[in-house]
PDB file of C-alpha atoms in Angstrom:
ATOM      1  CA  MET A  30      28.217 -90.132  26.310  1.00  0.00           C
ATOM      2  CA  GLY A  31      30.822 -87.351  25.698  1.00  0.00           C
ATOM      3  CA  SER A  32      33.365 -85.809  28.329  1.00  0.00           C
ATOM      4  CA  ARG A  33      33.148 -82.245  28.942  1.00  0.00           C
ATOM      5  CA  ALA A  34      36.184 -80.076  29.155  1.00  0.00           C
ATOM      6  CA  ASN A  35      37.495 -76.393  28.580  1.00  0.00           C
ATOM      7  CA  VAL A  36      41.022 -74.813  28.214  1.00  0.00           C
ATOM      8  CA  ALA A  37      41.739 -71.527  28.611  1.00  0.00           C
ATOM      9  CA  ILE A  38      45.475 -70.004  27.689  1.00  0.00           C
ATOM     10  CA  ARG A  39      46.224 -66.862  28.629  1.00  0.00           C
ATOM     11  CA  GLN A  40      48.480 -64.433  26.876  1.00  0.00           C
ATOM     12  CA  ASP A  41      49.592 -60.461  27.424  1.00  0.00           C
ATOM     13  CA  GLY A  42      46.731 -60.294  29.600  1.00  0.00           C
ATOM     14  CA  LEU A  43      43.821 -61.699  27.369  1.00  0.00           C
ATOM     15  CA  TRP A  44      42.643 -65.167  27.435  1.00  0.00           C
ATOM     16  CA  THR A  45      40.785 -67.289  24.724  1.00  0.00           C
ATOM     17  CA  HIS A  46      38.930 -70.764  26.260  1.00  0.00           C
ATOM     18  CA  TYR A  47      38.291 -73.659  23.756  1.00  0.00           C
ATOM     19  CA  GLY A  48      35.539 -76.361  24.643  1.00  0.00           C
ATOM     20  CA  SER A  49      34.978 -79.609  23.682  1.00  0.00           C
ATOM     21  CA  ASN A  50      32.423 -82.443  24.883  1.00  0.00           C
ATOM     22  CA  GLY A  51      34.511 -84.982  23.904  1.00  0.00           C
ATOM     23  CA  MET A  52      37.857 -83.763  25.014  1.00  0.00           C
ATOM     24  CA  GLY A  53      37.907 -84.957  28.888  1.00  0.00           C
ATOM     25  CA  TYR A  54      39.042 -87.875  27.814  1.00  0.00           C
ATOM     26  CA  SER A  55      42.303 -87.276  26.549  1.00  0.00           C
ATOM     27  CA  LEU A  56      43.637 -84.079  28.421  1.00  0.00           C
ATOM     28  CA  ASP A  57      46.060 -86.095  30.418  1.00  0.00           C
ATOM     29  CA  ALA A  58      47.691 -86.806  27.093  1.00  0.00           C
ATOM     30  CA  TRP A  59      47.263 -83.607  25.918  1.00  0.00           C
ATOM     31  CA  LEU A  60      48.891 -81.715  28.199  1.00  0.00           C
ATOM     32  CA  ALA A  61      51.541 -83.854  28.721  1.00  0.00           C
ATOM     33  CA  LEU A  62      54.290 -83.257  26.375  1.00  0.00           C
ATOM     34  CA  GLY A  63      54.440 -79.786  27.759  1.00  0.00           C
ATOM     35  CA  PRO A  64      53.449 -76.257  26.637  1.00  0.00           C
ATOM     36  CA  GLY A  65      54.725 -76.083  23.940  1.00  0.00           C
ATOM     37  CA  PRO A  66      52.959 -78.750  21.507  1.00  0.00           C
ATOM     38  CA  ALA A  67      49.647 -78.423  24.289  1.00  0.00           C
ATOM     39  CA  VAL A  68      49.014 -74.373  23.062  1.00  0.00           C
ATOM     40  CA  ALA A  69      49.746 -75.350  19.581  1.00  0.00           C
ATOM     41  CA  MET A  70      47.256 -78.129  19.442  1.00  0.00           C
ATOM     42  CA  PHE A  71      44.692 -75.833  21.283  1.00  0.00           C
ATOM     43  CA  ARG A  72      45.026 -73.182  18.770  1.00  0.00           C
ATOM     44  CA  SER A  73      45.124 -75.207  15.672  1.00  0.00           C
ATOM     45  CA  GLY A  74      41.863 -74.015  14.901  1.00  0.00           C
ATOM     46  CA  SER A  75      40.888 -77.928  15.322  1.00  0.00           C
ATOM     47  CA  TRP A  76      39.652 -77.065  18.567  1.00  0.00           C
ATOM     48  CA  PRO A  77      36.549 -73.916  18.592  1.00  0.00           C
ATOM     49  CA  ALA A  78      36.778 -71.366  20.734  1.00  0.00           C
ATOM     50  CA  TRP A  79      33.936 -70.095  23.296  1.00  0.00           C
ATOM     51  CA  THR A  80      32.819 -66.852  24.111  1.00  0.00           C
ATOM     52  CA  PRO A  81      33.727 -65.803  26.996  1.00  0.00           C
ATOM     53  CA  GLU A  82      30.398 -66.661  29.186  1.00  0.00           C
ATOM     54  CA  VAL A  83      29.549 -70.029  28.027  1.00  0.00           C
ATOM     55  CA  TRP A  84      31.295 -72.807  29.908  1.00  0.00           C
ATOM     56  CA  GLN A  85      30.713 -76.126  30.892  1.00  0.00           C
ATOM     57  CA  HIS A  86      28.614 -76.655  33.769  1.00  0.00           C
ATOM     58  CA  GLU A  87      30.897 -77.114  36.977  1.00  0.00           C
ATOM     59  CA  SER A  88      28.553 -80.799  37.344  1.00  0.00           C
ATOM     60  CA  TRP A  89      29.558 -81.332  33.989  1.00  0.00           C
ATOM     61  CA  ALA A  90      32.724 -80.650  33.658  1.00  0.00           C
ATOM     62  CA  GLU A  91      35.154 -83.652  33.416  1.00  0.00           C
ATOM     63  CA  ALA A  92      38.102 -82.214  32.853  1.00  0.00           C
ATOM     64  CA  GLY A  93      39.526 -78.507  32.568  1.00  0.00           C
ATOM     65  CA  ALA A  94      43.071 -76.247  32.166  1.00  0.00           C
ATOM     66  CA  LEU A  95      43.706 -72.887  32.171  1.00  0.00           C
ATOM     67  CA  ILE A  96      47.315 -72.472  30.364  1.00  0.00           C
ATOM     68  CA  ASP A  97      48.687 -69.312  32.157  1.00  0.00           C
ATOM     69  CA  LEU A  98      51.590 -68.232  29.617  1.00  0.00           C
ATOM     70  CA  ASP A  99      51.997 -64.896  31.366  1.00  0.00           C
ATOM     71  CA  ALA A 100      52.155 -66.399  34.842  1.00  0.00           C
ATOM     72  CA  ARG A 101      53.814 -69.471  33.716  1.00  0.00           C
ATOM     73  CA  GLU A 102      51.363 -71.622  35.612  1.00  0.00           C
ATOM     74  CA  LEU A 103      49.487 -75.346  34.397  1.00  0.00           C
ATOM     75  CA  LEU A 104      46.054 -75.116  36.475  1.00  0.00           C
ATOM     76  CA  PHE A 105      43.834 -78.337  35.506  1.00  0.00           C
ATOM     77  CA  PHE A 106      41.954 -81.186  36.766  1.00  0.00           C
ATOM     78  CA  VAL A 107      40.913 -84.919  35.244  1.00  0.00           C
ATOM     79  CA  SER A 108      39.031 -87.602  35.530  1.00  0.00           C
ATOM     80  CA  ALA A 109      41.149 -90.355  37.004  1.00  0.00           C
ATOM     81  CA  ASP A 110      41.985 -92.431  39.610  1.00  0.00           C
ATOM     82  CA  TYR A 111      44.877 -91.686  41.788  1.00  0.00           C
ATOM     83  CA  ALA A 112      47.664 -93.764  40.698  1.00  0.00           C
ATOM     84  CA  ARG A 113      46.945 -92.302  37.568  1.00  0.00           C
ATOM     85  CA  ARG A 114      46.366 -88.540  38.530  1.00  0.00           C
ATOM     86  CA  ARG A 115      49.770 -88.887  39.935  1.00  0.00           C
ATOM     87  CA  ALA A 116      51.830 -90.114  37.439  1.00  0.00           C
ATOM     88  CA  LEU A 117      50.559 -87.399  35.302  1.00  0.00           C
ATOM     89  CA  ILE A 118      51.222 -84.581  38.207  1.00  0.00           C
ATOM     90  CA  GLU A 119      54.745 -85.345  38.697  1.00  0.00           C
ATOM     91  CA  ALA A 120      55.536 -85.734  34.697  1.00  0.00           C
ATOM     92  CA  CYS A 121      54.119 -82.397  34.048  1.00  0.00           C
ATOM     93  CA  ARG A 122      56.603 -80.975  36.722  1.00  0.00           C
ATOM     94  CA  ARG A 123      59.397 -82.473  34.647  1.00  0.00           C
ATOM     95  CA  VAL A 124      57.858 -81.494  31.172  1.00  0.00           C
ATOM     96  CA  TRP A 125      56.345 -77.825  31.938  1.00  0.00           C
ATOM     97  CA  PRO A 126      59.775 -76.969  33.632  1.00  0.00           C
ATOM     98  CA  GLY A 127      60.085 -73.467  35.422  1.00  0.00           C
ATOM     99  CA  TRP A 128      55.654 -73.887  35.333  1.00  0.00           C
ATOM    100  CA  VAL A 129      54.036 -73.770  38.593  1.00  0.00           C
ATOM    101  CA  VAL A 130      52.215 -77.106  38.206  1.00  0.00           C
ATOM    102  CA  ARG A 131      48.619 -76.951  40.397  1.00  0.00           C
ATOM    103  CA  TRP A 132      45.638 -79.493  40.336  1.00  0.00           C
ATOM    104  CA  ALA A 133      41.994 -77.219  40.683  1.00  0.00           C
ATOM    105  CA  TYR A 134      40.545 -78.856  43.413  1.00  0.00           C
ATOM    106  CA  ASN A 135      37.359 -77.096  42.572  1.00  0.00           C
ATOM    107  CA  GLY A 136      37.265 -78.766  38.744  1.00  0.00           C
ATOM    108  CA  ILE A 137      36.419 -76.111  36.590  1.00  0.00           C
ATOM    109  CA  SER A 138      35.185 -73.087  38.928  1.00  0.00           C
ATOM    110  CA  ASP A 139      39.018 -73.020  40.001  1.00  0.00           C
ATOM    111  CA  VAL A 140      39.633 -71.712  35.999  1.00  0.00           C
ATOM    112  CA  THR A 141      37.064 -69.449  35.879  1.00  0.00           C
ATOM    113  CA  ASP A 142      38.152 -67.972  39.359  1.00  0.00           C
ATOM    114  CA  ALA A 143      41.551 -67.674  38.424  1.00  0.00           C
ATOM    115  CA  LEU A 144      40.073 -65.441  35.203  1.00  0.00           C
ATOM    116  CA  GLY A 145      38.380 -63.591  37.282  1.00  0.00           C
ATOM    117  CA  LEU A 146      34.950 -64.246  36.089  1.00  0.00           C
ATOM    118  CA  ASP A 147      32.056 -64.455  38.039  1.00  0.00           C
ATOM    119  CA  ARG A 148      30.749 -68.520  39.500  1.00  0.00           C
ATOM    120  CA  ALA A 149      27.600 -67.787  37.259  1.00  0.00           C
ATOM    121  CA  VAL A 150      28.993 -69.048  34.355  1.00  0.00           C
ATOM    122  CA  VAL A 151      29.259 -72.634  35.496  1.00  0.00           C
ATOM    123  CA  ARG A 152      25.879 -72.743  36.798  1.00  0.00           C
ATOM    124  CA  ARG A 153      26.609 -73.939  39.925  1.00  0.00           C
ATOM    125  CA  GLU A 154      23.720 -76.492  41.242  1.00  0.00           C
ATOM    126  CA  PRO A 155      22.244 -76.181  45.295  1.00  0.00           C
ATOM    127  CA  TRP A 156      23.332 -78.877  47.400  1.00  0.00           C
ATOM    128  CA  THR A 157      20.065 -80.284  48.744  1.00  0.00           C
ATOM    129  CA  ASN A 158      20.277 -83.532  48.632  1.00  0.00           C
ATOM    130  CA  ASP A 159      19.669 -85.221  52.575  1.00  0.00           C
ATOM    131  CA  ASP A 160      20.223 -88.712  51.453  1.00  0.00           C
ATOM    132  CA  LEU A 161      23.676 -90.436  51.005  1.00  0.00           C
ATOM    133  CA  PHE A 162      21.745 -93.617  49.193  1.00  0.00           C
ATOM    134  CA  HIS A 163      19.582 -91.171  46.989  1.00  0.00           C
ATOM    135  CA  TRP A 164      21.236 -92.323  43.537  1.00  0.00           C
ATOM    136  CA  VAL A 165      22.252 -95.717  44.586  1.00  0.00           C
ATOM    137  CA  ARG A 166      21.332 -98.106  47.820  1.00  0.00           C
ATOM    138  CA  PRO A 167      23.785-101.074  48.441  1.00  0.00           C
ATOM    139  CA  GLY A 168      22.239-104.560  48.319  1.00  0.00           C
ATOM    140  CA  ALA A 169      23.719-106.968  50.894  1.00  0.00           C
ATOM    141  CA  ASP A 170      25.314-108.779  48.125  1.00  0.00           C
ATOM    142  CA  ASP A 171      26.814-106.161  46.522  1.00  0.00           C
ATOM    143  CA  PRO A 172      30.386-105.048  46.046  1.00  0.00           C
ATOM    144  CA  PRO A 173      31.974-102.184  47.579  1.00  0.00           C
ATOM    145  CA  ARG A 174      31.838 -99.100  45.852  1.00  0.00           C
ATOM    146  CA  TRP A 175      35.310 -96.982  45.721  1.00  0.00           C
ATOM    147  CA  HIS A 176      34.017 -93.725  45.361  1.00  0.00           C
ATOM    148  CA  TYR A 177      34.293 -91.492  49.154  1.00  0.00           C
ATOM    149  CA  LEU A 178      35.544 -93.166  52.317  1.00  0.00           C
ATOM    150  CA  VAL A 179      33.606 -92.119  55.621  1.00  0.00           C
ATOM    151  CA  SER A 180      34.826 -92.346  59.068  1.00  0.00           C
ATOM    152  CA  VAL A 181      33.529 -90.863  62.100  1.00  0.00           C
ATOM    153  CA  GLY A 182      36.346 -91.327  64.839  1.00  0.00           C
ATOM    154  CA  ALA A 183      38.535 -95.001  64.913  1.00  0.00           C
ATOM    155  CA  VAL A 184      35.321 -96.439  62.606  1.00  0.00           C
ATOM    156  CA  THR A 185      35.513 -96.954  59.122  1.00  0.00           C
ATOM    157  CA  TYR A 186      33.202 -97.134  56.179  1.00  0.00           C
ATOM    158  CA  TRP A 187      33.071 -99.120  53.026  1.00  0.00           C
ATOM    159  CA  PRO A 188      33.083 -96.014  50.580  1.00  0.00           C
ATOM    160  CA  ALA A 189      29.899 -94.299  49.558  1.00  0.00           C
ATOM    161  CA  PRO A 190      28.747 -93.635  46.296  1.00  0.00           C
ATOM    162  CA  TYR A 191      27.986 -90.321  46.626  1.00  0.00           C
ATOM    163  CA  LYS A 192      29.846 -86.987  48.042  1.00  0.00           C
ATOM    164  CA  PRO A 193      29.485 -87.717  51.875  1.00  0.00           C
ATOM    165  CA  TRP A 194      29.860 -83.789  52.667  1.00  0.00           C
ATOM    166  CA  GLU A 195      27.153 -82.439  50.845  1.00  0.00           C
ATOM    167  CA  ILE A 196      24.645 -84.305  53.063  1.00  0.00           C
ATOM    168  CA  GLY A 197      24.917 -82.557  56.405  1.00  0.00           C
ATOM    169  CA  PRO A 198      24.947 -84.197  60.136  1.00  0.00           C
ATOM    170  CA  ALA A 199      22.235 -85.867  58.904  1.00  0.00           C
ATOM    171  CA  LEU A 200      24.523 -88.309  57.089  1.00  0.00           C
ATOM    172  CA  LEU A 201      25.491 -89.737  60.518  1.00  0.00           C
ATOM    173  CA  GLY A 202      22.409 -91.243  60.905  1.00  0.00           C
ATOM    174  CA  GLN A 203      22.691 -92.827  57.829  1.00  0.00           C
ATOM    175  CA  LEU A 204      25.945 -94.632  57.516  1.00  0.00           C
ATOM    176  CA  SER A 205      24.727 -97.937  59.655  1.00  0.00           C
ATOM    177  CA  GLU A 206      23.620 -99.141  55.912  1.00  0.00           C
ATOM    178  CA  LEU A 207      27.170 -99.224  55.016  1.00  0.00           C
ATOM    179  CA  ALA A 208      29.782-101.787  56.831  1.00  0.00           C
ATOM    180  CA  GLN A 209      32.689-101.135  58.448  1.00  0.00           C
ATOM    181  CA  VAL A 210      36.367-102.102  56.959  1.00  0.00           C
ATOM    182  CA  ALA A 211      39.922-101.779  57.911  1.00  0.00           C
ATOM    183  CA  GLU A 212      41.447-101.488  54.662  1.00  0.00           C
ATOM    184  CA  LEU A 213      41.315-100.813  50.638  1.00  0.00           C
ATOM    185  CA  PRO A 214      42.437-101.962  48.067  1.00  0.00           C
ATOM    186  CA  ASP A 215      42.720 -98.725  46.083  1.00  0.00           C
ATOM    187  CA  VAL A 216      42.416 -95.365  47.689  1.00  0.00           C
ATOM    188  CA  PRO A 217      39.143 -93.754  46.316  1.00  0.00           C
ATOM    189  CA  GLY A 218      38.126 -90.375  44.779  1.00  0.00           C
ATOM    190  CA  GLY A 219      37.799 -88.911  48.355  1.00  0.00           C
ATOM    191  CA  GLY A 220      37.533 -88.821  51.854  1.00  0.00           C
ATOM    192  CA  LEU A 221      34.895 -87.900  54.928  1.00  0.00           C
ATOM    193  CA  HIS A 222      36.445 -87.727  58.243  1.00  0.00           C
ATOM    194  CA  LEU A 223      34.117 -86.532  61.040  1.00  0.00           C
ATOM    195  CA  ASP A 224      34.932 -86.058  65.244  1.00  0.00           C
ATOM    196  CA  PRO A 225      31.434 -85.461  66.445  1.00  0.00           C
ATOM    197  CA  VAL A 226      33.011 -84.570  69.794  1.00  0.00           C
ATOM    198  CA  THR A 227      34.809 -81.584  68.641  1.00  0.00           C
ATOM    199  CA  ARG A 228      32.406 -80.667  65.592  1.00  0.00           C
ATOM    200  CA  THR A 229      35.533 -80.985  63.244  1.00  0.00           C
ATOM    201  CA  ALA A 230      35.214 -82.255  59.601  1.00  0.00           C
ATOM    202  CA  GLY A 231      37.720 -83.242  57.411  1.00  0.00           C
ATOM    203  CA  VAL A 232      37.883 -83.304  53.487  1.00  0.00           C
ATOM    204  CA  TRP A 233      40.309 -84.334  50.652  1.00  0.00           C
ATOM    205  CA  SER A 234      39.812 -85.159  47.592  1.00  0.00           C
ATOM    206  CA  ILE A 235      41.129 -86.200  43.761  1.00  0.00           C
ATOM    207  CA  ASP A 236      36.985 -85.329  42.691  1.00  0.00           C
ATOM    208  CA  PRO A 237      36.504 -81.456  42.344  1.00  0.00           C
ATOM    209  CA  VAL A 238      34.445 -80.416  45.840  1.00  0.00           C
ATOM    210  CA  ASP A 239      32.858 -77.497  44.024  1.00  0.00           C
ATOM    211  CA  GLY A 240      33.271 -74.365  46.350  1.00  0.00           C
ATOM    212  CA  LEU A 241      33.226 -76.931  49.860  1.00  0.00           C
ATOM    213  CA  ALA A 242      35.111 -74.127  51.114  1.00  0.00           C
ATOM    214  CA  GLU A 243      32.351 -71.726  50.769  1.00  0.00           C
ATOM    215  CA  ARG A 244      29.457 -73.680  50.842  1.00  0.00           C
ATOM    216  CA  PHE A 245      30.264 -76.122  53.871  1.00  0.00           C
ATOM    217  CA  PHE A 246      28.694 -74.458  56.812  1.00  0.00           C
ATOM    218  CA  ALA A 247      25.535 -73.974  55.376  1.00  0.00           C
ATOM    219  CA  ARG A 248      24.969 -77.667  55.763  1.00  0.00           C
ATOM    220  CA  TRP A 249      26.891 -78.411  58.681  1.00  0.00           C
ATOM    221  CA  PRO A 250      26.329 -75.508  61.104  1.00  0.00           C
ATOM    222  CA  GLY A 251      27.951 -75.227  63.843  1.00  0.00           C
ATOM    223  CA  TRP A 252      30.948 -77.749  62.342  1.00  0.00           C
ATOM    224  CA  THR A 253      34.389 -76.335  61.309  1.00  0.00           C
ATOM    225  CA  LEU A 254      36.252 -78.168  58.605  1.00  0.00           C
ATOM    226  CA  GLU A 255      39.664 -78.689  57.249  1.00  0.00           C
ATOM    227  CA  PHE A 256      40.377 -79.976  53.229  1.00  0.00           C
ATOM    228  CA  TRP A 257      43.123 -81.902  53.191  1.00  0.00           C
ATOM    229  CA  ASP A 258      43.670 -81.193  48.897  1.00  0.00           C
ATOM    230  CA  ASP A 259      44.857 -84.519  47.890  1.00  0.00           C
ATOM    231  CA  ARG A 260      46.382 -86.006  51.283  1.00  0.00           C
ATOM    232  CA  TYR A 261      44.506 -89.180  52.124  1.00  0.00           C
ATOM    233  CA  GLN A 262      47.020 -89.540  55.323  1.00  0.00           C
ATOM    234  CA  GLU A 263      45.249 -86.787  56.791  1.00  0.00           C
ATOM    235  CA  GLN A 264      42.323 -89.216  56.776  1.00  0.00           C
ATOM    236  CA  GLU A 265      44.007 -92.515  57.698  1.00  0.00           C
ATOM    237  CA  ILE A 266      45.636 -91.460  60.939  1.00  0.00           C
ATOM    238  CA  ARG A 267      42.557 -90.248  62.373  1.00  0.00           C
ATOM    239  CA  CYS A 268      41.567 -93.954  61.781  1.00  0.00           C
ATOM    240  CA  GLY A 269      42.989 -96.010  64.182  1.00  0.00           C
ATOM    241  CA  ALA A 270      43.808 -99.504  62.421  1.00  0.00           C
ATOM    242  CA  PHE A 271      42.355 -98.344  58.906  1.00  0.00           C
ATOM    243  CA  ARG A 272      44.842 -98.249  56.144  1.00  0.00           C
ATOM    244  CA  PHE A 273      45.063 -97.929  52.659  1.00  0.00           C
ATOM    245  CA  VAL A 274      47.266 -99.282  50.324  1.00  0.00           C
ATOM    246  CA  GLU A 275      50.068 -96.931  48.414  1.00  0.00           C
ATOM    247  CA  PRO A 276      48.963 -96.323  44.960  1.00  0.00           C
ATOM    248  CA  ALA A 277      51.589 -96.905  42.524  1.00  0.00           C
ATOM    249  CA  ALA A 278      51.948 -94.237  40.033  1.00  0.00           C
ATOM    250  CA  ASP A 279      52.189 -96.122  36.797  1.00  0.00           C
ATOM    251  CA  VAL A 280      54.087 -93.093  34.771  1.00  0.00           C
ATOM    252  CA  ARG A 281      54.358 -95.605  31.408  1.00  0.00           C
ATOM    253  CA  ARG A 282      50.746 -96.190  30.979  1.00  0.00           C
ATOM    254  CA  LEU A 283      50.649 -92.180  31.130  1.00  0.00           C
ATOM    255  CA  ALA A 284      53.637 -92.613  27.788  1.00  0.00           C
ATOM    256  CA  ARG A 285      52.303 -95.022  26.264  1.00  0.00           C
ATOM    257  CA  ARG A 286      48.703 -92.839  26.286  1.00  0.00           C
ATOM    258  CA  VAL A 287      50.953 -90.196  25.096  1.00  0.00           C
ATOM    259  CA  LEU A 288      52.280 -91.996  22.356  1.00  0.00           C
ATOM    260  CA  ASP A 289      48.877 -93.449  20.990  1.00  0.00           C
ATOM    261  CA  HIS A 290      47.432 -89.758  20.941  1.00  0.00           C
ATOM    262  CA  TRP A 291      50.725 -88.401  19.376  1.00  0.00           C
ATOM    263  CA  LEU A 292      52.111 -90.320  17.015  1.00  0.00           C
ATOM    264  CA  PRO A 293      49.514 -90.817  14.388  1.00  0.00           C
ATOM    265  CA  SER A 294      50.497 -86.551  13.456  1.00  0.00           C
ATOM    266  CA  THR A 295      53.684 -87.223  12.883  1.00  0.00           C
ATOM    267  CA  GLU A 296      54.954 -87.900   8.973  1.00  0.00           C
ATOM    268  CA  MET A 297      55.298 -91.656   9.361  1.00  0.00           C
ATOM    269  CA  PHE A 298      51.259 -92.024   9.516  1.00  0.00           C
ATOM    270  CA  ARG A 299      50.505 -89.098   7.360  1.00  0.00           C
ATOM    271  CA  ASP A 300      49.212 -91.433   4.446  1.00  0.00           C
ATOM    272  CA  GLN A 301      47.141 -93.876   6.470  1.00  0.00           C
ATOM    273  CA  TRP A 302      44.904 -90.422   7.674  1.00  0.00           C
ATOM    274  CA  PRO A 303      44.059 -87.834   5.556  1.00  0.00           C
ATOM    275  CA  ALA A 304      44.232 -84.455   6.756  1.00  0.00           C
ATOM    276  CA  ALA A 305      41.123 -83.731   6.918  1.00  0.00           C
ATOM    277  CA  ASP A 306      37.642 -85.420   6.400  1.00  0.00           C
ATOM    278  CA  GLU A 307      35.016 -83.130   5.583  1.00  0.00           C
ATOM    279  CA  GLY A 308      36.016 -80.699   8.098  1.00  0.00           C
ATOM    280  CA  TYR A 309      37.055 -83.648  10.396  1.00  0.00           C
ATOM    281  CA  ASP A 310      40.932 -83.086  12.096  1.00  0.00           C
ATOM    282  CA  ARG A 311      41.164 -86.613  13.168  1.00  0.00           C
ATOM    283  CA  TYR A 312      44.376 -85.526  14.264  1.00  0.00           C
ATOM    284  CA  TYR A 313      42.419 -82.887  16.780  1.00  0.00           C
ATOM    285  CA  GLY A 314      45.522 -80.325  15.371  1.00  0.00           C
ATOM    286  CA  THR A 315      47.836 -82.354  16.832  1.00  0.00           C
ATOM    287  CA  ARG A 316      49.886 -81.566  13.523  1.00  0.00           C
ATOM    288  CA  ASP A 317      49.922 -77.922  14.378  1.00  0.00           C
ATOM    289  CA  ALA A 318      53.462 -79.053  17.005  1.00  0.00           C
ATOM    290  CA  ARG A 319      55.165 -80.476  14.373  1.00  0.00           C
ATOM    291  CA  LEU A 320      56.592 -83.350  16.455  1.00  0.00           C
ATOM    292  CA  THR A 321      58.793 -85.848  14.861  1.00  0.00           C
ATOM    293  CA  VAL A 322      59.801 -89.293  16.385  1.00  0.00           C
ATOM    294  CA  ALA A 323      63.401 -87.694  17.488  1.00  0.00           C
ATOM    295  CA  ASP A 324      60.790 -84.857  19.588  1.00  0.00           C
ATOM    296  CA  LEU A 325      58.731 -87.346  21.158  1.00  0.00           C
ATOM    297  CA  GLN A 326      61.415 -89.645  22.084  1.00  0.00           C
ATOM    298  CA  ARG A 327      63.306 -86.391  23.550  1.00  0.00           C
ATOM    299  CA  LEU A 328      59.877 -85.655  25.160  1.00  0.00           C
ATOM    300  CA  VAL A 329      59.022 -89.367  26.473  1.00  0.00           C
ATOM    301  CA  ASP A 330      62.360 -89.152  28.187  1.00  0.00           C
ATOM    302  CA  LEU A 331      61.520 -86.323  30.118  1.00  0.00           C
ATOM    303  CA  LEU A 332      58.078 -87.555  30.819  1.00  0.00           C
ATOM    304  CA  LEU A 333      59.013 -90.757  32.044  1.00  0.00           C
ATOM    305  CA  GLY A 334      61.817 -89.552  34.494  1.00  0.00           C
ATOM    306  CA  PRO A 335      65.557 -90.717  35.183  1.00  0.00           C
ATOM    307  CA  ASP A 336      63.649 -93.635  37.576  1.00  0.00           C
ATOM    308  CA  ALA A 337      61.515 -95.309  34.804  1.00  0.00           C
ATOM    309  CA  ALA A 338      62.436 -97.674  32.222  1.00  0.00           C
ATOM    310  CA  PRO A 339      63.021 -95.869  29.071  1.00  0.00           C
ATOM    311  CA  ILE A 340      60.587 -96.584  25.864  1.00  0.00           C
ATOM    312  CA  ASP A 341      61.723 -96.874  22.604  1.00  0.00           C
ATOM    313  CA  VAL A 342      59.687 -94.515  20.859  1.00  0.00           C
ATOM    314  CA  ALA A 343      60.701 -95.276  16.782  1.00  0.00           C
ATOM    315  CA  ALA A 344      60.017 -99.282  18.207  1.00  0.00           C
ATOM    316  CA  HIS A 345      56.556 -98.121  19.349  1.00  0.00           C
ATOM    317  CA  ALA A 346      55.744 -96.101  16.110  1.00  0.00           C
ATOM    318  CA  ARG A 347      56.504 -98.684  13.585  1.00  0.00           C
ATOM    319  CA  LYS A 348      54.600-101.087  16.117  1.00  0.00           C
ATOM    320  CA  MET A 349      51.773 -99.124  15.476  1.00  0.00           C
ATOM    321  CA  HIS A 350      52.256 -98.534  11.721  1.00  0.00           C
ATOM    322  CA  GLY A 351      51.569-101.995  11.397  1.00  0.00           C
TER     323      GLY A 351
END
């Protein structure tokens, strides 16, 4: 299996985008060192430039970004749990100083919308599923699946395996198959809160919602929608005694991923890895950023911020070098 992604770079009013069926796994590490290294890598020639009308499908894209050099804006999303995503956003706001850093809540279609493209390029699929358990039905002894928390009034259910806001009001008759819960050990990928009395729905999500604001009312006629971005606390305060466990942003985990991705392109490692093997660049274009170990130390210090324990990049490099 791959990890599909597109990254667009806009400069002087013109844009190019690069696509990959495997890049999405590492997009957090590619972006985390700031605009200079990221742009140099994507423009290296190691990433194929796609034609303007060809993009990953909306439901397939697991990561994507727009690096807007004109507006100094980074718009992106990756597949990550809440804590990892929080660490990434906070780090990017330090390492991209003077830039606006925004999460693409609609996934790849937020990127194409920002470029002024027709929605047809992302091949949006209709919401036709009316069964919350279409893909998987929980057994009596199955552990809970940490996907999408559903709450109705003060009653909160084990997280559902499918985006519940896509089901419509038929969802209310299916929730009896989910056990009730008073707390969760982790923040899931999203949540739906329903108030049947006022016919109001609230949604938050770190997973792409794929045009929720435009598509909700066809599935939930007569209901109103509030979209809470990633603010799971909005659901928590409406659920009586239910509580999430506050996620901790582990920025050192992100820093180690960054070093694993960028250190091999420094001169210390170049004798171990050939420049290319039958046209395949093992460095994924990172050499074009021309980063030294000292450069990485400076950027990793910035990424970690003033409150995290430092990482000795040279020592880490020696350990990797073996």
